[in-house]
Coordinates of C-alpha atoms in Angstrom, one line a residue:
X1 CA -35.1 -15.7 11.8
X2 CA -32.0 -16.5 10.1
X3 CA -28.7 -14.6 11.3
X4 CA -27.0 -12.6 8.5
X5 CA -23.6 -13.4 7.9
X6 CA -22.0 -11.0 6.2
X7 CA -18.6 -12.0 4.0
X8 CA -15.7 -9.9 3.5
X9 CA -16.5 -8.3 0.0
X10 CA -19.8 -6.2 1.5
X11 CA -17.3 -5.7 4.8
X12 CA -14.8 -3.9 2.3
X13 CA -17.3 -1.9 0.5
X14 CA -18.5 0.5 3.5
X15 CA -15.1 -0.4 5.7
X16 CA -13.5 2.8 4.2
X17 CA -9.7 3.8 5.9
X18 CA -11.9 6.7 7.0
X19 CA -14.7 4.8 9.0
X20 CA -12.3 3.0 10.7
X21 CA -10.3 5.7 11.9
X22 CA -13.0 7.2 13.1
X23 CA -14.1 4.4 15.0
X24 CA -11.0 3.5 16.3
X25 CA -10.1 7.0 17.7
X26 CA -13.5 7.5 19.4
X27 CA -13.5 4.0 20.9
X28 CA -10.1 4.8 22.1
X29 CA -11.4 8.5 23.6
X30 CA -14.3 6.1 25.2
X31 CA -12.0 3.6 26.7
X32 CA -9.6 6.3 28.0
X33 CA -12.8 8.3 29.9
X34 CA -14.3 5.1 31.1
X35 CA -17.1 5.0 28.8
X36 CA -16.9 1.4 27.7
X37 CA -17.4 -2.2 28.9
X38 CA -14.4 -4.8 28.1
X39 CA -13.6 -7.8 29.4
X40 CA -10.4 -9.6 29.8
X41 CA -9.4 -11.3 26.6
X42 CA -9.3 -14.9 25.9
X43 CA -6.3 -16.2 24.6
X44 CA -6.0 -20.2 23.0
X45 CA -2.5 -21.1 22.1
X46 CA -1.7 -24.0 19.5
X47 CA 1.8 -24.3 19.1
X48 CA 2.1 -27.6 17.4
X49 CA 0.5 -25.7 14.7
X50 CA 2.2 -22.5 15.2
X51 CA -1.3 -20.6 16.2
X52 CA -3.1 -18.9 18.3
X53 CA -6.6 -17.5 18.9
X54 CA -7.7 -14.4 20.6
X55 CA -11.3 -14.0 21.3
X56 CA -12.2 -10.5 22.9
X57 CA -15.6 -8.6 23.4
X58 CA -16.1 -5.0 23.7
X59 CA -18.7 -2.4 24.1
X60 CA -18.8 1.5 23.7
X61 CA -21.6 3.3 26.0
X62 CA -24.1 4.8 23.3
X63 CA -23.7 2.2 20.8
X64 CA -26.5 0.3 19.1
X65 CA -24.3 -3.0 19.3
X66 CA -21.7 -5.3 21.5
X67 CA -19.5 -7.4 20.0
X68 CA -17.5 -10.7 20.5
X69 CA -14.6 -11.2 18.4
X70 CA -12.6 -14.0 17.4
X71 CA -9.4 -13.8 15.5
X72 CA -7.1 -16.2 14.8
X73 CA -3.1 -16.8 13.2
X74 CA -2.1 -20.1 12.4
X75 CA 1.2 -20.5 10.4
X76 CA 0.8 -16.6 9.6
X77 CA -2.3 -16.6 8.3
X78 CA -4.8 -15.0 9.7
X79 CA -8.7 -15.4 9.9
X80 CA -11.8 -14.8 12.3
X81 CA -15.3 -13.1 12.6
X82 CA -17.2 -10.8 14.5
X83 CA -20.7 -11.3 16.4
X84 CA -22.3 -8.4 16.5
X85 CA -25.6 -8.3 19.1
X86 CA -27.8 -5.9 19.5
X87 CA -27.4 -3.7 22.9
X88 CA -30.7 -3.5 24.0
X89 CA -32.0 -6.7 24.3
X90 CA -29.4 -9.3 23.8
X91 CA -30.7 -10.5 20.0
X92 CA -27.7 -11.4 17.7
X93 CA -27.9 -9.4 15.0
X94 CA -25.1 -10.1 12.4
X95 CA -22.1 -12.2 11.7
X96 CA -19.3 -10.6 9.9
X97 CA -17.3 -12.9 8.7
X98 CA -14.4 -10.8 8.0
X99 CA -11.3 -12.9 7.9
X100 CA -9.5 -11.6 10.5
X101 CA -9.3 -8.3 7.9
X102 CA -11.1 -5.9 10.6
X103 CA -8.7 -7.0 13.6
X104 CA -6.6 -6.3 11.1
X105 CA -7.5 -2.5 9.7
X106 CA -8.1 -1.1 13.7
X107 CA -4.9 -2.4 14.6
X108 CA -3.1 -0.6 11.6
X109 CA -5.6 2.2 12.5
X110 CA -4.8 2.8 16.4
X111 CA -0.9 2.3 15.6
X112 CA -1.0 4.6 12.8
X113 CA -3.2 7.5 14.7
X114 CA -0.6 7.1 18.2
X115 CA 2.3 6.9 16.4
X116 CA 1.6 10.4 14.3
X117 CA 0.3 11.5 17.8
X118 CA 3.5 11.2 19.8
X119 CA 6.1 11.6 16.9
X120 CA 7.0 14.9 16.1
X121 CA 5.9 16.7 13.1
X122 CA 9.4 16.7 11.3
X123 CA 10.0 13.0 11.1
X124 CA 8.9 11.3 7.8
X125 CA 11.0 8.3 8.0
X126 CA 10.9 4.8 10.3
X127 CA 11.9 2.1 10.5
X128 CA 9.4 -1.0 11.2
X129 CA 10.6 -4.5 12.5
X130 CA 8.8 -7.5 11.2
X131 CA 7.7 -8.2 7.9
X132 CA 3.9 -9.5 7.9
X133 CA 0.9 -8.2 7.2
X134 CA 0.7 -5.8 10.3
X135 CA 4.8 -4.2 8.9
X136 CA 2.8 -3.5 5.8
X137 CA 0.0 -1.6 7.0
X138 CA 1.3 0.2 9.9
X139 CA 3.4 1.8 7.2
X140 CA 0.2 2.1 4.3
X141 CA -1.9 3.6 7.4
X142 CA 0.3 5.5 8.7
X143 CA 0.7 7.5 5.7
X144 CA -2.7 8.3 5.6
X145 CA -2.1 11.1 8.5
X146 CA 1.0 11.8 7.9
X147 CA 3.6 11.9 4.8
X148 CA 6.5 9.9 5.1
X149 CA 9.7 9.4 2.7
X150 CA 12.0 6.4 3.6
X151 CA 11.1 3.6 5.8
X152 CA 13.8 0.9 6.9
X153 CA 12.6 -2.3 7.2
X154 CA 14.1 -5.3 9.0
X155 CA 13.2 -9.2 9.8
X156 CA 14.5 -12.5 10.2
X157 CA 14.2 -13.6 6.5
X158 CA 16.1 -11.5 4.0
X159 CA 14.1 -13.0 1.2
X160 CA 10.7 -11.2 3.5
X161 CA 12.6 -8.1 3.8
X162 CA 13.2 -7.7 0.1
X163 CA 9.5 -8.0 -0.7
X164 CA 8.6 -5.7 1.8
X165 CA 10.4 -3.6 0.6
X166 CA 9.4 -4.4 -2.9
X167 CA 6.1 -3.2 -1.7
X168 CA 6.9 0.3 -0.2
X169 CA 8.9 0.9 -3.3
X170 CA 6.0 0.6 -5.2
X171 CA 3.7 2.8 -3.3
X172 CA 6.5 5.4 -3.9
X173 CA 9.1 5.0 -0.7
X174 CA 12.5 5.1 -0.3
X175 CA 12.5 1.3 1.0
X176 CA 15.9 0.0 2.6
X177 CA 16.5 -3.3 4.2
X178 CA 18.9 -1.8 6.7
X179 CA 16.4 -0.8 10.3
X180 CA 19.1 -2.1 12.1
X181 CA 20.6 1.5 11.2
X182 CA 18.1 2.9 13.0
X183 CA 15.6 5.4 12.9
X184 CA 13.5 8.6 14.4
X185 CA 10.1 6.4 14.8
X186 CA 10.5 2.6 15.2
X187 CA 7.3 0.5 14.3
X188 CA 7.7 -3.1 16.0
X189 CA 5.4 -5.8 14.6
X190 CA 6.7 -9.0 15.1
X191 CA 5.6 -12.0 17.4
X192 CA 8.8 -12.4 19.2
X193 CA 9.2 -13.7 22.2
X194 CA 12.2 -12.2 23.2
X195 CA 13.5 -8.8 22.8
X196 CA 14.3 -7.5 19.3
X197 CA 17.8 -6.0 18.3
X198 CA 18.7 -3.2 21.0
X199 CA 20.2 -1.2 17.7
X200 CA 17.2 -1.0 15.9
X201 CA 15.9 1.2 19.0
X202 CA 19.3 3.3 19.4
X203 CA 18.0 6.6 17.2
X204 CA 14.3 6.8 18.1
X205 CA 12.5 9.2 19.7
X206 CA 9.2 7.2 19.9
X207 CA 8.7 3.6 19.4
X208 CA 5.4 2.1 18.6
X209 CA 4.6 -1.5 19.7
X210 CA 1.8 -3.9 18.5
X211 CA 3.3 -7.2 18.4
X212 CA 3.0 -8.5 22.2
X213 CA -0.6 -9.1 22.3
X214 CA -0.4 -12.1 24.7
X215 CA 1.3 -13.6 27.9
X216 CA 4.8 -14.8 26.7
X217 CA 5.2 -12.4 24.2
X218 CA 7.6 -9.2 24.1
X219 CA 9.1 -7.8 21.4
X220 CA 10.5 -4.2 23.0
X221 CA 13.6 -4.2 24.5
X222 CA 13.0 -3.3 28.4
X223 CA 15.1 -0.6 28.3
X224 CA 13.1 1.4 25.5
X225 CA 11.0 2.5 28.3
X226 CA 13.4 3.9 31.1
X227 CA 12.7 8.2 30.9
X228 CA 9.9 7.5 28.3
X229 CA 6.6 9.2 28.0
X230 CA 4.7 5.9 27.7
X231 CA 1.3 5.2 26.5
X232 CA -0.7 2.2 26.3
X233 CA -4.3 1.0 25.0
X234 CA -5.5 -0.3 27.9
X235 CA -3.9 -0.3 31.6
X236 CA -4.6 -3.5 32.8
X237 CA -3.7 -5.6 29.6
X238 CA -0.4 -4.0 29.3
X239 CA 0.5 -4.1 32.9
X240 CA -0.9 -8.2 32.3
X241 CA 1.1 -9.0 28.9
X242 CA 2.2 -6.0 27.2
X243 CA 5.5 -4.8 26.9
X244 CA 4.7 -2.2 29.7
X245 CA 4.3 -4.8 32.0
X246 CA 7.3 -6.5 30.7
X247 CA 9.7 -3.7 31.7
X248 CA 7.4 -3.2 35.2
X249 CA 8.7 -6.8 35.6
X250 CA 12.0 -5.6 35.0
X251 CA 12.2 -2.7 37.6
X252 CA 13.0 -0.2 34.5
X253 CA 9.9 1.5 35.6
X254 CA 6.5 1.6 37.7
X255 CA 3.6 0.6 37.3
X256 CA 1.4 4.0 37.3
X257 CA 3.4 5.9 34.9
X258 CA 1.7 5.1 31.8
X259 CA -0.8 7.6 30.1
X260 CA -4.0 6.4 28.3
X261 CA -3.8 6.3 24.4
X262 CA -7.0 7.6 24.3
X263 CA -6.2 10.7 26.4
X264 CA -3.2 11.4 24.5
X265 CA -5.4 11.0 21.1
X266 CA -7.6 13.4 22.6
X267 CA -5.6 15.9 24.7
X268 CA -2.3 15.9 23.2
X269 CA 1.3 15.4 24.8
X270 CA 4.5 17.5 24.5
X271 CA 6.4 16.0 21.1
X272 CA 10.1 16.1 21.5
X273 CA 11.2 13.7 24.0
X274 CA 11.4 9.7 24.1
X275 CA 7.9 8.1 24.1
X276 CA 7.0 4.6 23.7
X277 CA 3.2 3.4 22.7
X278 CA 2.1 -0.8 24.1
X279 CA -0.6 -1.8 22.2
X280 CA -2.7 -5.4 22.8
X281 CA -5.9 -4.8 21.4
X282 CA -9.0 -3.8 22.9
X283 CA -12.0 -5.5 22.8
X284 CA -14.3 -1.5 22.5
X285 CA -12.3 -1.0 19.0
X286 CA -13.1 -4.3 17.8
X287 CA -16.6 -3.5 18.5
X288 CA -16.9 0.1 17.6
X289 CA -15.6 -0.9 14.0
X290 CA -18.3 -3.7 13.8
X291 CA -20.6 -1.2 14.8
X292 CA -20.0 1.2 12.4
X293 CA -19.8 -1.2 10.1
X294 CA -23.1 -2.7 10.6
X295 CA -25.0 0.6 10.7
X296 CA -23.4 1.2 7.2
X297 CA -24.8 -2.2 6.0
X298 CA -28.1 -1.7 7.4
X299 CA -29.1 2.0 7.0
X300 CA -26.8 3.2 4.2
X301 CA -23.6 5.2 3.8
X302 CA -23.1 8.3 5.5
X303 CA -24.5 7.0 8.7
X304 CA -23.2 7.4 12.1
X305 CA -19.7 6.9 11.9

């Protein structure tokens, strides 16, 4: 039997924004109650050719598939696929050879459903920091739950920043290359590798990470986290080489005091105070989306998730 590979174009037509969150959130849920299997990531680094590949695996208790990922950035491009295998007994069932574009839409996915979780209702502007892919749709997803009127943008290259903004402008934001201002909700995207401009951080009441996603990354200054409500994806990755465990490293605060994304997505948390959200990645929303995905493909829309 031949493996199906599936390309990008049939990905897109059943990967709606809706599927995904779905997918995403429930995966999350899982993950928070203990209901899924994920390994620790694998991470290759190729800096000569300013890359690096992450390949994780993932698998949600119920689901007709597992899934090994592989995604990839090299010179800020990104690519990868998706196994998909079937859960029962081992067979490969699929390859979805998705470009990186499914990494892509769950991380803009969990980012955009934690950041309306723990923000509160009033704010409708932010400001994100970076000015790739991931600065574009945390703001395009984002919108999606909630409504939003300016957003700030900032980044190394002014020439970036002005096409970002560009962007937002067109989708009908107030776009302003001035995050340095600060804002309410802060939205960090970037790949730094050290901390990002303490005044972009100086206004906000919750701060959304994504951008540390492996050791010797760390985008958030420390200090964001002192007195926060913190969340993060997964307890053990963050604690390993998230920004959490950057400002555990730090002393700015312990090790125990972080809540489960997936509890707060499902249970809440008081909105009003400082909170902070470390996100890496995990391997169950990676393979939830497949999953979804998949069943789509094979037994038609409307299916499962």
């Amino acid at each position: 039997m031949t493996l199906p590979v599936i390309g990008l174009a049939e990905i897109s037509r059943v990967a709606t924004p809706s599927l995904v969150f779905s997918a995403v959130r429930d995966a999350l849920i899982a993950h928070a109650e203990g209901r899924t299997s994920v390994p620790a990531p694998m991470v290759l680094d190729f800096p000569a050719h300013a890359g690096d590949c992450h390949v994780k695996a993932g698998y949600v208790d119920g689901s007709p598939y597992f899934v090994v990922k592989i995604a990839s950035t090299f010179a800020s491009v990104n690519n990868g696929l998706m196994l998909v295998v079937d859960a029962t007994n081992g067979a490969p069932a699929a390859v979805l050879a998705d470009e990186g574009k499914l990494t892509a839409w769950r991380t803009a996915a969990a980012g955009a459903l934690i950041t309306d979780a723990m923000t509160p209702a009033d704010v409708d502007e932010v400001a994100v920091l970076g000015t790739g892919e991931q600065a574009l749709m945390q703001v395009q997803w984002l919108r999606q739950v909630r409504p939003l009127r300016r957003v700030k943008v900032w980044g190394r290259r002014p020439e970036a920043v002005d096409e970002l903004c560009a962007a937002f402008a067109a989708d009908g934001l107030d776009a302003r290359p001035d995050a340095l201002d600060g804002a309410a909700c802060v939205i960090a995207t970037t790949a730094a590798r050290s901390a990002l401009p303490a005044e972009a951080f100086r206004s906000a009441i919750h701060v959304t990470g994504i951008g540390t996603d492996m050791p010797g990354k760390g985008e958030l200054p420390v200090e964001v986290f002192a007195g926060a409500v913190i969340a993060t994806d997964d307890h053990e990755q963050c604690l390993d080489h998230g920004d959490f465990g950057n400002a555990v490293r730090a002393g700015v605060v312990a090790s125990d005091v972080d809540l489960a994304v997936g509890a707060v997505l499902r249970d809440g948390v008081e909105r009003g105070g400082r909170s902070v959200a470390d996100l890496t990645g995990i391997g169950a929303a990676d393979a939830a989306v497949a999953a979804a995905v998949l069943v789509q493909l094979v037994f038609g829309p409307g299916t499962g998730n």
